[in-house]
Each structure stands twice: as C-alpha cells, then as structure tokens.
PDB file of C-alpha atoms and ligand atoms in Angstrom:
ATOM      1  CA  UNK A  13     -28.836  10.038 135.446  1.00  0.00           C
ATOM      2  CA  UNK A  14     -30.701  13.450 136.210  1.00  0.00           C
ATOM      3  CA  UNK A  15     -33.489  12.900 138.147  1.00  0.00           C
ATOM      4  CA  UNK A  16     -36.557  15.586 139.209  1.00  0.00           C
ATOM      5  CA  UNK A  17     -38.211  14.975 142.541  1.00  0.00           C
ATOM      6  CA  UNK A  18     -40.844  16.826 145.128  1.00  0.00           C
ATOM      7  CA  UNK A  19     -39.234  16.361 148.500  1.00  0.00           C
ATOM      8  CA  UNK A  20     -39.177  17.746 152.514  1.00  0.00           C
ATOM      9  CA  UNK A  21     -36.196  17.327 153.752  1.00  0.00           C
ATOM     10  CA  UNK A  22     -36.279  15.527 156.961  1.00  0.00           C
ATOM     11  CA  UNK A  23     -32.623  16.075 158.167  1.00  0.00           C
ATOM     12  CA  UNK A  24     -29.251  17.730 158.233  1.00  0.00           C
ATOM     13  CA  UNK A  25     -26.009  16.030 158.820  1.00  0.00           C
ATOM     14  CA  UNK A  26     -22.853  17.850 158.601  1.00  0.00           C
ATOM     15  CA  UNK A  27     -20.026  15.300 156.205  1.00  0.00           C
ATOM     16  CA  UNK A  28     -16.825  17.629 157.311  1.00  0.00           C
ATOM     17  CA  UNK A  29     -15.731  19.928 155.014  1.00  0.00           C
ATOM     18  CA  UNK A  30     -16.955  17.880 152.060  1.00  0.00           C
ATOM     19  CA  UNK A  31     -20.244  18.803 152.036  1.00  0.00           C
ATOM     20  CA  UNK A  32     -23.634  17.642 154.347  1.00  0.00           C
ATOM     21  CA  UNK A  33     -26.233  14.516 153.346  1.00  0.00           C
ATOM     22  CA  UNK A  34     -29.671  15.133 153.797  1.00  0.00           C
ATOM     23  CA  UNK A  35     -32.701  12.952 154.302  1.00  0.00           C
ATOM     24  CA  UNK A  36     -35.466  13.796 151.794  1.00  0.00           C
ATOM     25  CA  UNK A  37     -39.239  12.762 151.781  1.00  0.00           C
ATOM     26  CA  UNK A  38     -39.882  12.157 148.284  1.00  0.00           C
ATOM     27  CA  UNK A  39     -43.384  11.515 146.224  1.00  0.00           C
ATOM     28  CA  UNK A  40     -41.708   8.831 144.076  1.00  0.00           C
ATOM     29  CA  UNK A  41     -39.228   7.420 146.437  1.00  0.00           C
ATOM     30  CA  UNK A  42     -40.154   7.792 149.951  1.00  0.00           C
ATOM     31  CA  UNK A  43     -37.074   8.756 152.213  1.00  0.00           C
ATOM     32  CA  UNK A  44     -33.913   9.387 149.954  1.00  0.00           C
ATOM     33  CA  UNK A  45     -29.986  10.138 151.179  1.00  0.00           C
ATOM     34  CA  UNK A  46     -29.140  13.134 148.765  1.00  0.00           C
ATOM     35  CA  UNK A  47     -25.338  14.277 149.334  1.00  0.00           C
ATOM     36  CA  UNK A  48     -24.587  18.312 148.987  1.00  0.00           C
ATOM     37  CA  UNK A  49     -21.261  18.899 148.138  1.00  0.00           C
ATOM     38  CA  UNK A  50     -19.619  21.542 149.114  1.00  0.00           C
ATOM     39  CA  UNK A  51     -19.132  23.572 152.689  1.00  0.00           C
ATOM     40  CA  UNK A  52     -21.866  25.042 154.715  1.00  0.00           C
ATOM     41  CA  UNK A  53     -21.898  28.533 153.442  1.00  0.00           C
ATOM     42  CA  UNK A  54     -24.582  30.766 154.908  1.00  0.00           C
ATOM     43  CA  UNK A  55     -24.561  33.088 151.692  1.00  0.00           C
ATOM     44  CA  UNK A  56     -24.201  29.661 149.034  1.00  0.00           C
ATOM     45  CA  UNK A  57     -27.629  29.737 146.824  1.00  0.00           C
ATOM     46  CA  UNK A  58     -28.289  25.966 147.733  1.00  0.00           C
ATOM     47  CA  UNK A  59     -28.385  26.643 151.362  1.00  0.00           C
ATOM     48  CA  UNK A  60     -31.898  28.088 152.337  1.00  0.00           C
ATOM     49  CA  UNK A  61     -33.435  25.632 149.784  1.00  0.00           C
ATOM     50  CA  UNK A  62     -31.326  22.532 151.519  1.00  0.00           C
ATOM     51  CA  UNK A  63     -32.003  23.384 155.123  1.00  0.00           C
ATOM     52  CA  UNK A  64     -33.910  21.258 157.260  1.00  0.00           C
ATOM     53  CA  UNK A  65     -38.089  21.493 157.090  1.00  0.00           C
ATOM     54  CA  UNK A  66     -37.556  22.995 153.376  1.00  0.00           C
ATOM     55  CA  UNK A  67     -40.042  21.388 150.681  1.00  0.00           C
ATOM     56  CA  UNK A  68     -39.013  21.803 147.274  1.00  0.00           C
ATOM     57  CA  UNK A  69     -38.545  20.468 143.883  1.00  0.00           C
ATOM     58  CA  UNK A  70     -35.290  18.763 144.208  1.00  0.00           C
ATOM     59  CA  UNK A  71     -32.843  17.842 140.560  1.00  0.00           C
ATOM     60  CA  UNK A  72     -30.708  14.702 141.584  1.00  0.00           C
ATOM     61  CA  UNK A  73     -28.363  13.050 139.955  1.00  0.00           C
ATOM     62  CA  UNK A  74     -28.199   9.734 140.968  1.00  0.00           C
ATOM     63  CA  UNK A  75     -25.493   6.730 140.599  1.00  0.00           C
ATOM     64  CA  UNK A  76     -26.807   3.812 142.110  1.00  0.00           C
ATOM     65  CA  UNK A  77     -28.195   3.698 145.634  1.00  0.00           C
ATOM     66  CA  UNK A  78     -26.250   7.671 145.998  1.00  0.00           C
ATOM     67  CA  UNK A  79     -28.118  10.541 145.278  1.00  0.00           C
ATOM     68  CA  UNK A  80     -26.130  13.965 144.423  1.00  0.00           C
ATOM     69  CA  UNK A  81     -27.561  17.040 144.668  1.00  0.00           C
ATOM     70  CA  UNK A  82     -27.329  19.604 141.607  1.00  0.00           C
ATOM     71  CA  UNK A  83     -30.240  22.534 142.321  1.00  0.00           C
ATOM     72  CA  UNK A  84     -33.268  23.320 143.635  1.00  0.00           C
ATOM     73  CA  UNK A  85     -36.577  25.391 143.296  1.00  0.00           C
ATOM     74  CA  UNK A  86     -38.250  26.234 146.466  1.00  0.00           C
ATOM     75  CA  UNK A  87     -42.231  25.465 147.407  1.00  0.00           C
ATOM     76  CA  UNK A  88     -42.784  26.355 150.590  1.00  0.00           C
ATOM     77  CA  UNK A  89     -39.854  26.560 153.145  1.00  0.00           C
ATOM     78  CA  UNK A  90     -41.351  25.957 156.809  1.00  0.00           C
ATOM     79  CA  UNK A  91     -39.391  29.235 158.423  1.00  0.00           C
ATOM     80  CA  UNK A  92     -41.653  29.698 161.330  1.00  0.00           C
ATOM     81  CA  UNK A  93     -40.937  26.701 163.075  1.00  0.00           C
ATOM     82  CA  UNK A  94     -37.405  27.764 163.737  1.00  0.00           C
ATOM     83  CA  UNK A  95     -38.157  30.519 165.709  1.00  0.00           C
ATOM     84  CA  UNK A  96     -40.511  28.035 168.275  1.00  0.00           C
ATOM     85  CA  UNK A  97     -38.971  25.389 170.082  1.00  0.00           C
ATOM     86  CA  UNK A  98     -41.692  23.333 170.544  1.00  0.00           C
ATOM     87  CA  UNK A  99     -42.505  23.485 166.741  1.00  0.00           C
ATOM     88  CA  UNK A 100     -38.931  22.596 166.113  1.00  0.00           C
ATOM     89  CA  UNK A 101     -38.705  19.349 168.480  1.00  0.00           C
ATOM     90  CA  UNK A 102     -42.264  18.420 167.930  1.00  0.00           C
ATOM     91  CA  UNK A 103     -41.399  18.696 164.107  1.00  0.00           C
ATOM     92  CA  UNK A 104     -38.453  16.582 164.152  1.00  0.00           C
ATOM     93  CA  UNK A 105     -40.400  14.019 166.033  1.00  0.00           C
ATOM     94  CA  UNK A 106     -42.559  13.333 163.181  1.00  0.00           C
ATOM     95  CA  UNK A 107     -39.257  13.272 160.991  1.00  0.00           C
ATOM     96  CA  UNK A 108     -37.877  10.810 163.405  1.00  0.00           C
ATOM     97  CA  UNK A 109     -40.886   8.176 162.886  1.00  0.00           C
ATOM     98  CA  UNK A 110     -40.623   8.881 158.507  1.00  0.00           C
ATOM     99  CA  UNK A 111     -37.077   8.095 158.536  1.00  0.00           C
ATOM    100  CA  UNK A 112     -37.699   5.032 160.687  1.00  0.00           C
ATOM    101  CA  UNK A 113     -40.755   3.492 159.228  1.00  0.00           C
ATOM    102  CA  UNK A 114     -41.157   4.792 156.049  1.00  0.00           C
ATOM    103  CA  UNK A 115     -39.543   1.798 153.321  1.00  0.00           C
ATOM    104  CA  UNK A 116     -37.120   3.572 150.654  1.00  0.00           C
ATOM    105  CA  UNK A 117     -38.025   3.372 147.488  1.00  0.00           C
ATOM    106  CA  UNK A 118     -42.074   2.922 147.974  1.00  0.00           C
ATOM    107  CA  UNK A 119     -44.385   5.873 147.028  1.00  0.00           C
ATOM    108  CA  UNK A 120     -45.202   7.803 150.104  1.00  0.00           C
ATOM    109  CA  UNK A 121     -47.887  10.635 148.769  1.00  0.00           C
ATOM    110  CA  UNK A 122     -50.149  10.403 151.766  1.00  0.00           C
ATOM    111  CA  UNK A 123     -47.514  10.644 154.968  1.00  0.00           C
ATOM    112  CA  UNK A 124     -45.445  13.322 152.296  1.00  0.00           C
ATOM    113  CA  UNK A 125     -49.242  14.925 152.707  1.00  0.00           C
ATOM    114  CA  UNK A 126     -50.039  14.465 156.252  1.00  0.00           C
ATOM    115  CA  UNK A 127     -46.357  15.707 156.787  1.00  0.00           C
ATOM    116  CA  UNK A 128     -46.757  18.645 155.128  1.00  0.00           C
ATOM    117  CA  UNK A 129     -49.857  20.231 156.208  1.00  0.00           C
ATOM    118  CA  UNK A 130     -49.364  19.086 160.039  1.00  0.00           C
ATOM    119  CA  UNK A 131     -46.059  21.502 159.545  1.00  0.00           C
ATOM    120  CA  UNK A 132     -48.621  24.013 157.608  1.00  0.00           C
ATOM    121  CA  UNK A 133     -51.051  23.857 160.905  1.00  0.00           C
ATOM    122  CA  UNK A 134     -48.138  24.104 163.549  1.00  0.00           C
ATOM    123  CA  UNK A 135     -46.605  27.117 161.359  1.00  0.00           C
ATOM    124  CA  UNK A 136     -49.964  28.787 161.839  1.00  0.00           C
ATOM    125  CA  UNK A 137     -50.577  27.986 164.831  1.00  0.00           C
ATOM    126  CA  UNK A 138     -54.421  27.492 164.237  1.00  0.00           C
ATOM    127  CA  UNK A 139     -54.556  24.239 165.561  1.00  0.00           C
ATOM    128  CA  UNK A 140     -54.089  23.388 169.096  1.00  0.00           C
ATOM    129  CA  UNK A 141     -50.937  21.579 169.069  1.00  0.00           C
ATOM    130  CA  UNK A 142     -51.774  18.129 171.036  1.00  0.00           C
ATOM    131  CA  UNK A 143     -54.364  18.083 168.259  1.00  0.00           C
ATOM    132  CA  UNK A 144     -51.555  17.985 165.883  1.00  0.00           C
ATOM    133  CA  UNK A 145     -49.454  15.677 167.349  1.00  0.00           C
ATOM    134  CA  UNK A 146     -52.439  13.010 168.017  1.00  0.00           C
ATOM    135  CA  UNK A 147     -53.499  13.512 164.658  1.00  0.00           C
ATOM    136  CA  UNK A 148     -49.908  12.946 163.096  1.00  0.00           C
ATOM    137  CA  UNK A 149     -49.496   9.968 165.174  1.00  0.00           C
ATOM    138  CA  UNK A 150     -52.882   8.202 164.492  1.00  0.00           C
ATOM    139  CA  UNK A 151     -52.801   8.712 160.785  1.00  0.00           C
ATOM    140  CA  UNK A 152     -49.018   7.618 160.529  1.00  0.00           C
ATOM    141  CA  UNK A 153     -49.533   4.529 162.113  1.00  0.00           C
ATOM    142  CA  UNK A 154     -52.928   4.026 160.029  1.00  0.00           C
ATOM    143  CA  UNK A 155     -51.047   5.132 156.666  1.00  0.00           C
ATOM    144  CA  UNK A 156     -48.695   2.270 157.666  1.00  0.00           C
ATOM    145  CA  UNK A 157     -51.240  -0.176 157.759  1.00  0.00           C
ATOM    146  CA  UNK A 158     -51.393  -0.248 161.657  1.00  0.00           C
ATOM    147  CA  UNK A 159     -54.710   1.292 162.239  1.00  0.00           C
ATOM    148  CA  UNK A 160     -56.282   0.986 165.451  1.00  0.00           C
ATOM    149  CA  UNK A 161     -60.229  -0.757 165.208  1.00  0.00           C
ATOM    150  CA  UNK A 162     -62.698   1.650 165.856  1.00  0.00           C
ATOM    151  CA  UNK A 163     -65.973   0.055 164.596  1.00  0.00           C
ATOM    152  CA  UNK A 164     -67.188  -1.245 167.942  1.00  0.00           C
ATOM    153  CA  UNK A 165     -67.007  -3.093 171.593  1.00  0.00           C
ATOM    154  CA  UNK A 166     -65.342  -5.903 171.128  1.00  0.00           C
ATOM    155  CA  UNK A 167     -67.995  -7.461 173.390  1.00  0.00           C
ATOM    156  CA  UNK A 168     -71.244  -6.214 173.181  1.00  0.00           C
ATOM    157  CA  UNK A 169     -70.727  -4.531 169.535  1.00  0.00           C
ATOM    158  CA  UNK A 170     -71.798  -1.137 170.868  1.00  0.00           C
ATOM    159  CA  UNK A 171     -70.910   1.136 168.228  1.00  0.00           C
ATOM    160  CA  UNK A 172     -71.236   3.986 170.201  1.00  0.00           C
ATOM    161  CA  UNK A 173     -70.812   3.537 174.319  1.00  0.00           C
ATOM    162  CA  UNK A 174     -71.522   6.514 176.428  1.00  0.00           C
ATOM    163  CA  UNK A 175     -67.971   5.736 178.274  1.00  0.00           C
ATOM    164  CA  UNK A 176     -65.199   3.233 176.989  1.00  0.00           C
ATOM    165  CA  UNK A 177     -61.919   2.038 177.349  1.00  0.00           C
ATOM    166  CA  UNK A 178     -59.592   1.638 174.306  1.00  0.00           C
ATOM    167  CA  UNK A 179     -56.968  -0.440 174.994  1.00  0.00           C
ATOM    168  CA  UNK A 180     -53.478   0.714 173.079  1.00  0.00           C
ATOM    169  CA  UNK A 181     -51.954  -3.100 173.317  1.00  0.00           C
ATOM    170  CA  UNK A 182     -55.274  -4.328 171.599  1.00  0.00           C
ATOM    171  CA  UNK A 183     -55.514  -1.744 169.483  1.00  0.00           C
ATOM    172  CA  UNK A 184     -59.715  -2.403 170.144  1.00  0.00           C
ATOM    173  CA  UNK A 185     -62.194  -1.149 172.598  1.00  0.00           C
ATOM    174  CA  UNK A 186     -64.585  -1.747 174.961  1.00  0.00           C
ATOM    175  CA  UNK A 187     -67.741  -0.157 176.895  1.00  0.00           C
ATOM    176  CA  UNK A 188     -66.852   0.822 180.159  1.00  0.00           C
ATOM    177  CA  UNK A 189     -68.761  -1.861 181.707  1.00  0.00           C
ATOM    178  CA  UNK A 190     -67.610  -4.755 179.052  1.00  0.00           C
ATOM    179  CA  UNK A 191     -63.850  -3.913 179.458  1.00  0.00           C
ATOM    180  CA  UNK A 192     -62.604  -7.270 181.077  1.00  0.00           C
ATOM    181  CA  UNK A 193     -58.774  -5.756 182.405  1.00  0.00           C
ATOM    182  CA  UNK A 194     -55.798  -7.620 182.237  1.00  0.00           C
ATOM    183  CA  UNK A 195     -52.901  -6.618 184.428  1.00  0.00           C
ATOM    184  CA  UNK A 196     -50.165  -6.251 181.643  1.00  0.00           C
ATOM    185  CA  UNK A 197     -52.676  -4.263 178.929  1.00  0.00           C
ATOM    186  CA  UNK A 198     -52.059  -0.555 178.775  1.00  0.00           C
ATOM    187  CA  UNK A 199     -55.417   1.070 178.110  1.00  0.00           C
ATOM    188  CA  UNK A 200     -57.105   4.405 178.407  1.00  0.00           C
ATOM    189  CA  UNK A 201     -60.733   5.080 179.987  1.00  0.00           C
ATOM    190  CA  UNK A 202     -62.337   8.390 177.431  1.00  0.00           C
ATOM    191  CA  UNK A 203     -65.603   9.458 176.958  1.00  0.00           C
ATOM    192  CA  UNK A 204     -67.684   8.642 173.794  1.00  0.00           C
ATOM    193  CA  UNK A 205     -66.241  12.448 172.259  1.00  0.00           C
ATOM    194  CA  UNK A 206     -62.387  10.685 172.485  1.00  0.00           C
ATOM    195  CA  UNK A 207     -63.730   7.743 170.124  1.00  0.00           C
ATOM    196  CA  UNK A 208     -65.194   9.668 168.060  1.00  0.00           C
ATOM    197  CA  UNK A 209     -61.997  11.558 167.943  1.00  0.00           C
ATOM    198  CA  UNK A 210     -59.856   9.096 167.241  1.00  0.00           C
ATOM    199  CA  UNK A 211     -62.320   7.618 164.548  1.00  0.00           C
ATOM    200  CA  UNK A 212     -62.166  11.548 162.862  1.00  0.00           C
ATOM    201  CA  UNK A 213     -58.539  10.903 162.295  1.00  0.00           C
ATOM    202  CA  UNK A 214     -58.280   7.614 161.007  1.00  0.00           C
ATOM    203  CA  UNK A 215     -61.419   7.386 158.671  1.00  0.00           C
ATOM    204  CA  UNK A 216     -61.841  11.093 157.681  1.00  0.00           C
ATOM    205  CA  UNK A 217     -61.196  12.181 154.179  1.00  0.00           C
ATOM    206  CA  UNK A 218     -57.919  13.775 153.582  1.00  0.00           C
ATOM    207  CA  UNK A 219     -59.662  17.117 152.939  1.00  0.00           C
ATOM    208  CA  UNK A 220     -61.485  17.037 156.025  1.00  0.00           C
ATOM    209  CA  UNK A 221     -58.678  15.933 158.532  1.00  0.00           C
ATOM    210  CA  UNK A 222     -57.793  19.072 159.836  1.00  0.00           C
ATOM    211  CA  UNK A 223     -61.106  20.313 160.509  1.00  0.00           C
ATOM    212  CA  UNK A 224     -61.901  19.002 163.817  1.00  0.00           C
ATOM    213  CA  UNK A 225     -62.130  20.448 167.122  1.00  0.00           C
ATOM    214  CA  UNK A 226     -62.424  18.904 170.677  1.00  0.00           C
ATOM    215  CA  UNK A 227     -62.469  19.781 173.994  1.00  0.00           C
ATOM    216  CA  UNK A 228     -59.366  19.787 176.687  1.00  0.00           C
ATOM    217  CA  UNK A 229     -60.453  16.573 178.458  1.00  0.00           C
ATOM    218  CA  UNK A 230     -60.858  14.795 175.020  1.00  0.00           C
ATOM    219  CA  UNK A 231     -57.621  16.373 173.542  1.00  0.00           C
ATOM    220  CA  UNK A 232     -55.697  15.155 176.631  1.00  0.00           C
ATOM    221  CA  UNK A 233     -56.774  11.535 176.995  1.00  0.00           C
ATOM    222  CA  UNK A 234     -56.759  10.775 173.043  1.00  0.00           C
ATOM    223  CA  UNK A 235     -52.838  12.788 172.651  1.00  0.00           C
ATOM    224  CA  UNK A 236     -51.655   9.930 175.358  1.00  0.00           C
ATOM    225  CA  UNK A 237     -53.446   7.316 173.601  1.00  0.00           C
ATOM    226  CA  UNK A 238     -52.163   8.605 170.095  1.00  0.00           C
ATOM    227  CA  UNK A 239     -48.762   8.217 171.484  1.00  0.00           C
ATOM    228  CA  UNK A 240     -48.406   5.335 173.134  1.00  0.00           C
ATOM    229  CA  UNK A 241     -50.610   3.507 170.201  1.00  0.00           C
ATOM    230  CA  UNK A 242     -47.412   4.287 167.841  1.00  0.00           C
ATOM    231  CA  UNK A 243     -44.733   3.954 169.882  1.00  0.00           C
ATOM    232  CA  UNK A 244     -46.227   0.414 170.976  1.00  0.00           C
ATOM    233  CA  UNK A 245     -47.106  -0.801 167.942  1.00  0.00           C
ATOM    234  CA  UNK A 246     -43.811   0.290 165.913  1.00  0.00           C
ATOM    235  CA  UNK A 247     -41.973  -0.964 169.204  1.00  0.00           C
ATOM    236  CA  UNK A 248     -39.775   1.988 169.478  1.00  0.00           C
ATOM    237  CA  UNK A 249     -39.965   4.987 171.107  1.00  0.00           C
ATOM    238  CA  UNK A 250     -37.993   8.164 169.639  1.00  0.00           C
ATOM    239  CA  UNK A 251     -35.674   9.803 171.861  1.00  0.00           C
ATOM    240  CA  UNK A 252     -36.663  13.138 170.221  1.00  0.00           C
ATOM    241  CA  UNK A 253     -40.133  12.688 171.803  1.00  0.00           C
ATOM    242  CA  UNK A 254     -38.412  12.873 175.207  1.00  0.00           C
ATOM    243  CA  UNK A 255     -36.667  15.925 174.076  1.00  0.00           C
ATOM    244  CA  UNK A 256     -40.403  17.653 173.056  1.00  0.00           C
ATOM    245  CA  UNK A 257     -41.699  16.134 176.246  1.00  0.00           C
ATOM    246  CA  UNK A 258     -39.177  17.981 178.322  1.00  0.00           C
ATOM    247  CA  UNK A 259     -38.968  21.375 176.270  1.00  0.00           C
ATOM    248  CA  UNK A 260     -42.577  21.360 177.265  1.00  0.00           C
ATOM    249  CA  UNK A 261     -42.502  21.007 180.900  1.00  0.00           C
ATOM    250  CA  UNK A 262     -39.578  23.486 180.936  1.00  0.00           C
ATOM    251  CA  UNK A 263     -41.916  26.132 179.413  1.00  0.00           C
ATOM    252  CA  UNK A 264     -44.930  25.203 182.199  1.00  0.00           C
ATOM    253  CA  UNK A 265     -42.737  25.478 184.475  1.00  0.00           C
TER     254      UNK A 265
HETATM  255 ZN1  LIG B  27     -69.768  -3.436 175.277  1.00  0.00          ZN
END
C-alpha cells in the first residue's frame, strides 16, 4: 500500500550497504521507521531530501509495521543548522525526547509544529537560544500532558508573588515566604518575570509562542528549570543533552 505523509526526519542510521532507516515525525503517525534502500550516494536524488533535519512530503509504501521509502518532495530542508554545532546538538536533543516519548501511531500535529518552527527560530537565529531550548522543553512536556501548574501558591493562592520558588519535583509553586523546603525537592528561587515566563510557554496560543522576550537573569533561571522539569518528569535524561552541554562550554571557553 502507497501511502503520502508530511514528515521531519528525526534520524539517520546507516543499514550497511543495503540502504539507511530513518526516523520520521509524521502528522498522521507520529514517529515512523521508513527504510531507504539503496547506498549512500552523495549525488542519488533521494539523498538531500532523506538527510537528517529535512521536512518533506514523504510517499511510503508500507507492509505491515515496515515502511519503504519510494520518493520525496521537499518543504523546507533545515541546511543552516549543519554549519553550527550548537544548532546541530541542540537540534538532535529535541529529536532525542520525540523519538522517546512520542507513541507511534498517534497524531502528533502540535510537537510536529513546535518542532518545526523551534528549528525555523534556531536557523534564524532571532531568538536567543536558551529561549529556544526552555521553550521546546516546557511545551513538550505540556503537549505530553505533563504540564507544570502555574495558576498559583500552593499555599496562600497568590497568583502573582513578587518572588517565588517553583519546585521542578512538584511541578507547583510557592511565594518566597510560603515555600516550606524539603531536603530531597529540587526547586528553583525566580522572580515574578520567570513565572510569568514559564506561564507564556505553556498557556500561550500557538501563534503567539515565539513572541516573547525576557531578560538574562529570567532566561537563565527558567532554561534550568525547563530542563530539569522534563528530564525529571519523563525520568530520563538524554545523553545528547550532555553532548550540547559540553559543545557549549568548549565554545566559552
Ligand atoms: Zn504564598
């Protein structure tokens, strides 16, 4: 059966001389294994539209769970992140968490979304890039039903404290002064600017996501929070956000 899909793929694996499989993002089908047959040809036609970070309209053929690759019309092929290493490791650190929490076979239109114009922003480069990566993180984990509570103080109900602390274990918050502190709770003190941060990326209309700007302190405290919120709650954490980790200190070094 021929099948017609809009996918990203997410990664590359060489199969010998036999050909490659890829992981693809798909609308319909959420993460699908699509087998290329053939060798690894830098002049073959399906090539540039098969490589890694390409989003295209994909024609399948597919025999049970298998999926076979048969052609390909390009949308928009992310080139510019190859040529920066953060983009590249920060970019396969988003593919990491799709391929490991996305279900096959479940409609995935919002993360295919959110993946695709995060990798629109990095290519740009109009977006400051922890801003990307807490953004990614937040509204992955609250696509996935695993959305951190934002409304108010668990305590006191402020909806709006001057000076909290939001605790990534809890997934809640409190006012600075309601926050009782248990020894094993990992939990980050931010100013009223990081809530309202983190509420911008979990409640804001698709549209609107991107459009939000905030200063260094805010973008620093909220990217550690982002990260340790999905890494805790998904109980893994990626090697391939080591890898972006140290590619980053390399460069500030
Ligand atoms: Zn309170």
């Amino acid at each position: 059966m021929l099948i017609t899909m809009n996918g990203l793929v997410l990664r590359e694996k060489q199969a010998g001389e036999k050909g490659r499989f890829l992981d693809i993002l798909t609308q319909e089908q959420g993460v699908v294994e699509v087998f290329v047959r053939g060798a690894k040809k830098a002049t073959s036609k399906s090539t540039c539209v098969t490589q890694l970070f390409s989003y295209a309209t994909f024609c399948l053929e597919q025999r049970g769970d298998m999926y076979y690759f048969q052609s390909a019309k390009p949308i928009r092929i992310f080139y510019g992140l190859r040529e920066n290493l953060d983009h590249l490791s920060l970019a396969s650190y988003f593919s990491d968490w799709i391929r490991y929490a996305v279900p096959k076979g479940r409609q995935e239109n919002m993360v295919l979304r959110l993946m695709l114009n995060t990798l629109h922003y990095l290519t740009e480069e109009k977006r400051d890039e922890r801003m990307l990566k807490a953004l990614f993180e937040l509204r992955f984990a609250s696509e996935l039903g695993l959305m951190p509570d934002v409304l108010m103080c668990k305590r006191c109900m402020n909806y709006l404290p001057d000076s909290l602390v939001f605790s990534v274990t809890n997934g809640h918050f409190w006012c600075e002064d309601c926050y009782p502190g248990t020894e094993d709770d990992v939990a980050y003190s931010m100013r009223r600017s990081g809530l309202e941060m983190i509420r911008h990326i979990v409640l804001m209309d698709f549209a609107r996501l991107f459009h939000f700007r905030a200063g260094e302190e805010t973008l620093n405290v909220v990217s550690k929070f982002a990260e340790e919120f999905l890494c805790c709650h998904l109980s893994v954490r990626p090697r391939s956000l080591d890898f972006y980790h140290n590619i980053k200190r390399n460069h500030v070094e």
